[in-house]
PDB file of C-alpha atoms in Angstrom:
ATOM      1  CA  UNK A  62      62.190  50.228 -60.341  1.00 55.00           C
ATOM      2  CA  UNK A  63      63.831  46.842 -59.926  1.00 54.00           C
ATOM      3  CA  UNK A  64      62.586  43.445 -61.488  1.00 54.00           C
ATOM      4  CA  UNK A  65      60.017  42.841 -58.619  1.00 69.00           C
ATOM      5  CA  UNK A  66      58.555  46.273 -59.402  1.00 80.00           C
ATOM      6  CA  UNK A  67      59.779  48.007 -55.901  1.00 88.00           C
ATOM      7  CA  UNK A  68      61.799  51.158 -56.295  1.00 95.00           C
ATOM      8  CA  UNK A  69      64.855  51.677 -54.289  1.00 95.00           C
ATOM      9  CA  UNK A  70      63.200  54.412 -52.542  1.00 96.00           C
ATOM     10  CA  UNK A  71      60.442  51.980 -51.358  1.00 97.00           C
ATOM     11  CA  UNK A  72      63.148  49.529 -50.463  1.00 97.00           C
ATOM     12  CA  UNK A  73      65.008  52.362 -48.368  1.00 97.00           C
ATOM     13  CA  UNK A  74      61.664  53.503 -46.797  1.00 98.00           C
ATOM     14  CA  UNK A  75      60.780  49.765 -45.746  1.00 98.00           C
ATOM     15  CA  UNK A  76      64.135  49.132 -44.133  1.00 98.00           C
ATOM     16  CA  UNK A  77      64.280  52.421 -42.033  1.00 98.00           C
ATOM     17  CA  UNK A  78      60.621  51.502 -40.983  1.00 98.00           C
ATOM     18  CA  UNK A  79      61.772  47.859 -40.036  1.00 98.00           C
ATOM     19  CA  UNK A  80      64.582  49.483 -38.036  1.00 98.00           C
ATOM     20  CA  UNK A  81      62.156  51.493 -35.915  1.00 98.00           C
ATOM     21  CA  UNK A  82      59.777  48.637 -35.573  1.00 98.00           C
ATOM     22  CA  UNK A  83      62.794  46.443 -34.425  1.00 98.00           C
ATOM     23  CA  UNK A  84      64.044  49.083 -31.902  1.00 98.00           C
ATOM     24  CA  UNK A  85      60.565  50.015 -30.612  1.00 96.00           C
ATOM     25  CA  UNK A  86      58.775  46.631 -30.617  1.00 95.00           C
ATOM     26  CA  UNK A  87      61.382  43.749 -30.477  1.00 92.00           C
ATOM     27  CA  UNK A  88      59.688  40.821 -28.554  1.00 92.00           C
ATOM     28  CA  UNK A  89      55.979  42.358 -29.078  1.00 95.00           C
ATOM     29  CA  UNK A  90      53.454  40.359 -30.907  1.00 97.00           C
ATOM     30  CA  UNK A  91      53.610  40.387 -34.574  1.00 98.00           C
ATOM     31  CA  UNK A  92      50.457  42.515 -34.919  1.00 98.00           C
ATOM     32  CA  UNK A  93      52.045  44.957 -32.580  1.00 98.00           C
ATOM     33  CA  UNK A  94      55.116  45.238 -34.682  1.00 98.00           C
ATOM     34  CA  UNK A  95      52.732  46.113 -37.611  1.00 98.00           C
ATOM     35  CA  UNK A  96      50.911  48.615 -35.422  1.00 98.00           C
ATOM     36  CA  UNK A  97      54.217  50.531 -34.690  1.00 98.00           C
ATOM     37  CA  UNK A  98      54.813  50.761 -38.547  1.00 98.00           C
ATOM     38  CA  UNK A  99      51.087  51.675 -39.153  1.00 98.00           C
ATOM     39  CA  UNK A 100      51.813  54.932 -36.543  1.00 98.00           C
ATOM     40  CA  UNK A 101      54.724  55.856 -38.496  1.00 98.00           C
ATOM     41  CA  UNK A 102      53.047  55.756 -41.954  1.00 98.00           C
ATOM     42  CA  UNK A 103      50.189  57.701 -40.560  1.00 98.00           C
ATOM     43  CA  UNK A 104      52.653  60.241 -39.529  1.00 98.00           C
ATOM     44  CA  UNK A 105      54.075  60.348 -42.850  1.00 98.00           C
ATOM     45  CA  UNK A 106      50.665  61.180 -44.483  1.00 98.00           C
ATOM     46  CA  UNK A 107      49.544  63.637 -41.721  1.00 98.00           C
ATOM     47  CA  UNK A 108      50.059  67.257 -42.213  1.00 97.00           C
ATOM     48  CA  UNK A 109      51.246  67.495 -38.393  1.00 96.00           C
ATOM     49  CA  UNK A 110      54.447  65.548 -39.145  1.00 97.00           C
ATOM     50  CA  UNK A 111      57.218  65.339 -41.741  1.00 98.00           C
ATOM     51  CA  UNK A 112      56.493  63.794 -45.018  1.00 97.00           C
ATOM     52  CA  UNK A 113      58.960  60.815 -45.229  1.00 98.00           C
ATOM     53  CA  UNK A 114      59.618  57.692 -43.231  1.00 98.00           C
ATOM     54  CA  UNK A 115      63.136  58.813 -42.483  1.00 98.00           C
ATOM     55  CA  UNK A 116      62.100  62.248 -41.299  1.00 98.00           C
ATOM     56  CA  UNK A 117      59.206  61.124 -39.049  1.00 98.00           C
ATOM     57  CA  UNK A 118      61.769  58.597 -37.416  1.00 98.00           C
ATOM     58  CA  UNK A 119      64.298  61.454 -36.749  1.00 98.00           C
ATOM     59  CA  UNK A 120      61.996  64.181 -35.949  1.00 98.00           C
ATOM     60  CA  UNK A 121      62.717  65.950 -32.591  1.00 96.00           C
ATOM     61  CA  UNK A 122      60.502  68.330 -30.569  1.00 90.00           C
ATOM     62  CA  UNK A 123      63.128  70.867 -29.334  1.00 92.00           C
ATOM     63  CA  UNK A 124      66.098  68.698 -28.120  1.00 93.00           C
ATOM     64  CA  UNK A 125      63.932  65.323 -27.783  1.00 91.00           C
ATOM     65  CA  UNK A 126      63.531  62.832 -30.498  1.00 94.00           C
ATOM     66  CA  UNK A 127      60.114  61.628 -31.002  1.00 93.00           C
ATOM     67  CA  UNK A 128      61.346  58.132 -30.711  1.00 94.00           C
ATOM     68  CA  UNK A 129      63.583  56.982 -27.938  1.00 92.00           C
ATOM     69  CA  UNK A 130      65.593  54.496 -30.142  1.00 96.00           C
ATOM     70  CA  UNK A 131      66.914  57.657 -31.924  1.00 97.00           C
ATOM     71  CA  UNK A 132      68.473  58.985 -28.665  1.00 94.00           C
ATOM     72  CA  UNK A 133      69.831  55.496 -27.160  1.00 96.00           C
ATOM     73  CA  UNK A 134      71.279  54.446 -30.585  1.00 97.00           C
ATOM     74  CA  UNK A 135      69.052  51.313 -31.034  1.00 97.00           C
ATOM     75  CA  UNK A 136      67.501  52.759 -34.269  1.00 98.00           C
ATOM     76  CA  UNK A 137      70.872  51.579 -36.029  1.00 98.00           C
ATOM     77  CA  UNK A 138      70.607  47.930 -35.151  1.00 97.00           C
ATOM     78  CA  UNK A 139      69.897  45.354 -37.672  1.00 97.00           C
ATOM     79  CA  UNK A 140      65.945  44.553 -37.931  1.00 98.00           C
ATOM     80  CA  UNK A 141      64.821  41.163 -37.315  1.00 98.00           C
ATOM     81  CA  UNK A 142      63.089  39.095 -40.093  1.00 97.00           C
ATOM     82  CA  UNK A 143      59.800  39.659 -38.234  1.00 98.00           C
ATOM     83  CA  UNK A 144      60.434  43.418 -38.280  1.00 98.00           C
ATOM     84  CA  UNK A 145      61.280  43.408 -41.946  1.00 98.00           C
ATOM     85  CA  UNK A 146      57.857  41.684 -42.726  1.00 98.00           C
ATOM     86  CA  UNK A 147      56.012  43.914 -40.206  1.00 98.00           C
ATOM     87  CA  UNK A 148      57.390  46.990 -41.976  1.00 98.00           C
ATOM     88  CA  UNK A 149      56.395  45.662 -45.561  1.00 98.00           C
ATOM     89  CA  UNK A 150      52.995  45.070 -44.279  1.00 98.00           C
ATOM     90  CA  UNK A 151      52.612  48.571 -42.714  1.00 98.00           C
ATOM     91  CA  UNK A 152      54.170  50.204 -45.667  1.00 98.00           C
ATOM     92  CA  UNK A 153      51.869  48.703 -48.290  1.00 98.00           C
ATOM     93  CA  UNK A 154      48.897  49.628 -45.961  1.00 97.00           C
ATOM     94  CA  UNK A 155      47.991  47.207 -43.311  1.00 98.00           C
ATOM     95  CA  UNK A 156      46.497  49.288 -40.317  1.00 98.00           C
ATOM     96  CA  UNK A 157      45.802  47.339 -37.416  1.00 98.00           C
ATOM     97  CA  UNK A 158      45.475  50.584 -35.419  1.00 98.00           C
ATOM     98  CA  UNK A 159      43.549  52.652 -37.960  1.00 98.00           C
ATOM     99  CA  UNK A 160      44.541  56.337 -37.928  1.00 97.00           C
ATOM    100  CA  UNK A 161      46.641  56.218 -34.537  1.00 98.00           C
ATOM    101  CA  UNK A 162      49.566  58.825 -34.470  1.00 98.00           C
ATOM    102  CA  UNK A 163      51.014  57.827 -31.013  1.00 96.00           C
ATOM    103  CA  UNK A 164      52.028  54.765 -29.043  1.00 96.00           C
ATOM    104  CA  UNK A 165      53.893  54.167 -25.660  1.00 93.00           C
ATOM    105  CA  UNK A 166      54.778  51.464 -23.466  1.00 91.00           C
ATOM    106  CA  UNK A 167      53.318  52.218 -20.035  1.00 90.00           C
ATOM    107  CA  UNK A 168      55.839  49.979 -18.442  1.00 88.00           C
ATOM    108  CA  UNK A 169      58.633  52.096 -19.799  1.00 86.00           C
ATOM    109  CA  UNK A 170      57.196  55.511 -19.957  1.00 82.00           C
ATOM    110  CA  UNK A 171      54.664  57.772 -18.297  1.00 77.00           C
ATOM    111  CA  UNK A 172      53.201  58.993 -21.403  1.00 75.00           C
ATOM    112  CA  UNK A 173      51.301  61.432 -19.435  1.00 83.00           C
ATOM    113  CA  UNK A 174      50.984  64.095 -22.101  1.00 89.00           C
ATOM    114  CA  UNK A 175      49.690  61.468 -24.592  1.00 91.00           C
ATOM    115  CA  UNK A 176      47.054  60.099 -21.961  1.00 90.00           C
ATOM    116  CA  UNK A 177      45.985  63.746 -21.078  1.00 94.00           C
ATOM    117  CA  UNK A 178      45.708  64.985 -24.775  1.00 95.00           C
ATOM    118  CA  UNK A 179      45.027  62.079 -26.959  1.00 96.00           C
ATOM    119  CA  UNK A 180      42.086  59.549 -27.570  1.00 97.00           C
ATOM    120  CA  UNK A 181      42.993  55.909 -26.550  1.00 97.00           C
ATOM    121  CA  UNK A 182      42.534  53.369 -29.187  1.00 98.00           C
ATOM    122  CA  UNK A 183      43.797  49.929 -28.162  1.00 98.00           C
ATOM    123  CA  UNK A 184      46.529  48.089 -26.654  1.00 97.00           C
ATOM    124  CA  UNK A 185      48.706  45.397 -28.491  1.00 98.00           C
ATOM    125  CA  UNK A 186      51.262  43.682 -26.327  1.00 97.00           C
ATOM    126  CA  UNK A 187      52.797  46.290 -24.315  1.00 95.00           C
ATOM    127  CA  UNK A 188      51.994  49.318 -26.346  1.00 96.00           C
ATOM    128  CA  UNK A 189      49.153  51.548 -25.991  1.00 96.00           C
ATOM    129  CA  UNK A 190      47.973  53.279 -29.133  1.00 98.00           C
ATOM    130  CA  UNK A 191      46.452  56.829 -29.340  1.00 97.00           C
ATOM    131  CA  UNK A 192      45.147  59.242 -31.950  1.00 96.00           C
TER     132      UNK A 192
END
């Protein structure tokens, strides 16, 4: 642990979480950014997904990554200050979308399998959230 009581592992997890938040929700309201992080953290603790932030972000179904920023490379962009703040909030337990495990932007993706097979929870900004 460092002087502030946050381990290097926690800092690394928060940074990767900030990267996916930035790549997925740059330009979205702050609450929507936290919600994206909330989904990733829910996946970390769900038995249906990998159990680390990094492995959730880089999970593939067949040859398709779970998150489009992995395929387009935007996952490696430097996260904004807002994304870092949202990542810290989500990492330490903020849950604006409760137990949601999925999200998509209907303006950018069809999300048809999610709509057909998952329960809709809410929309924040341009993202629809499902469990």
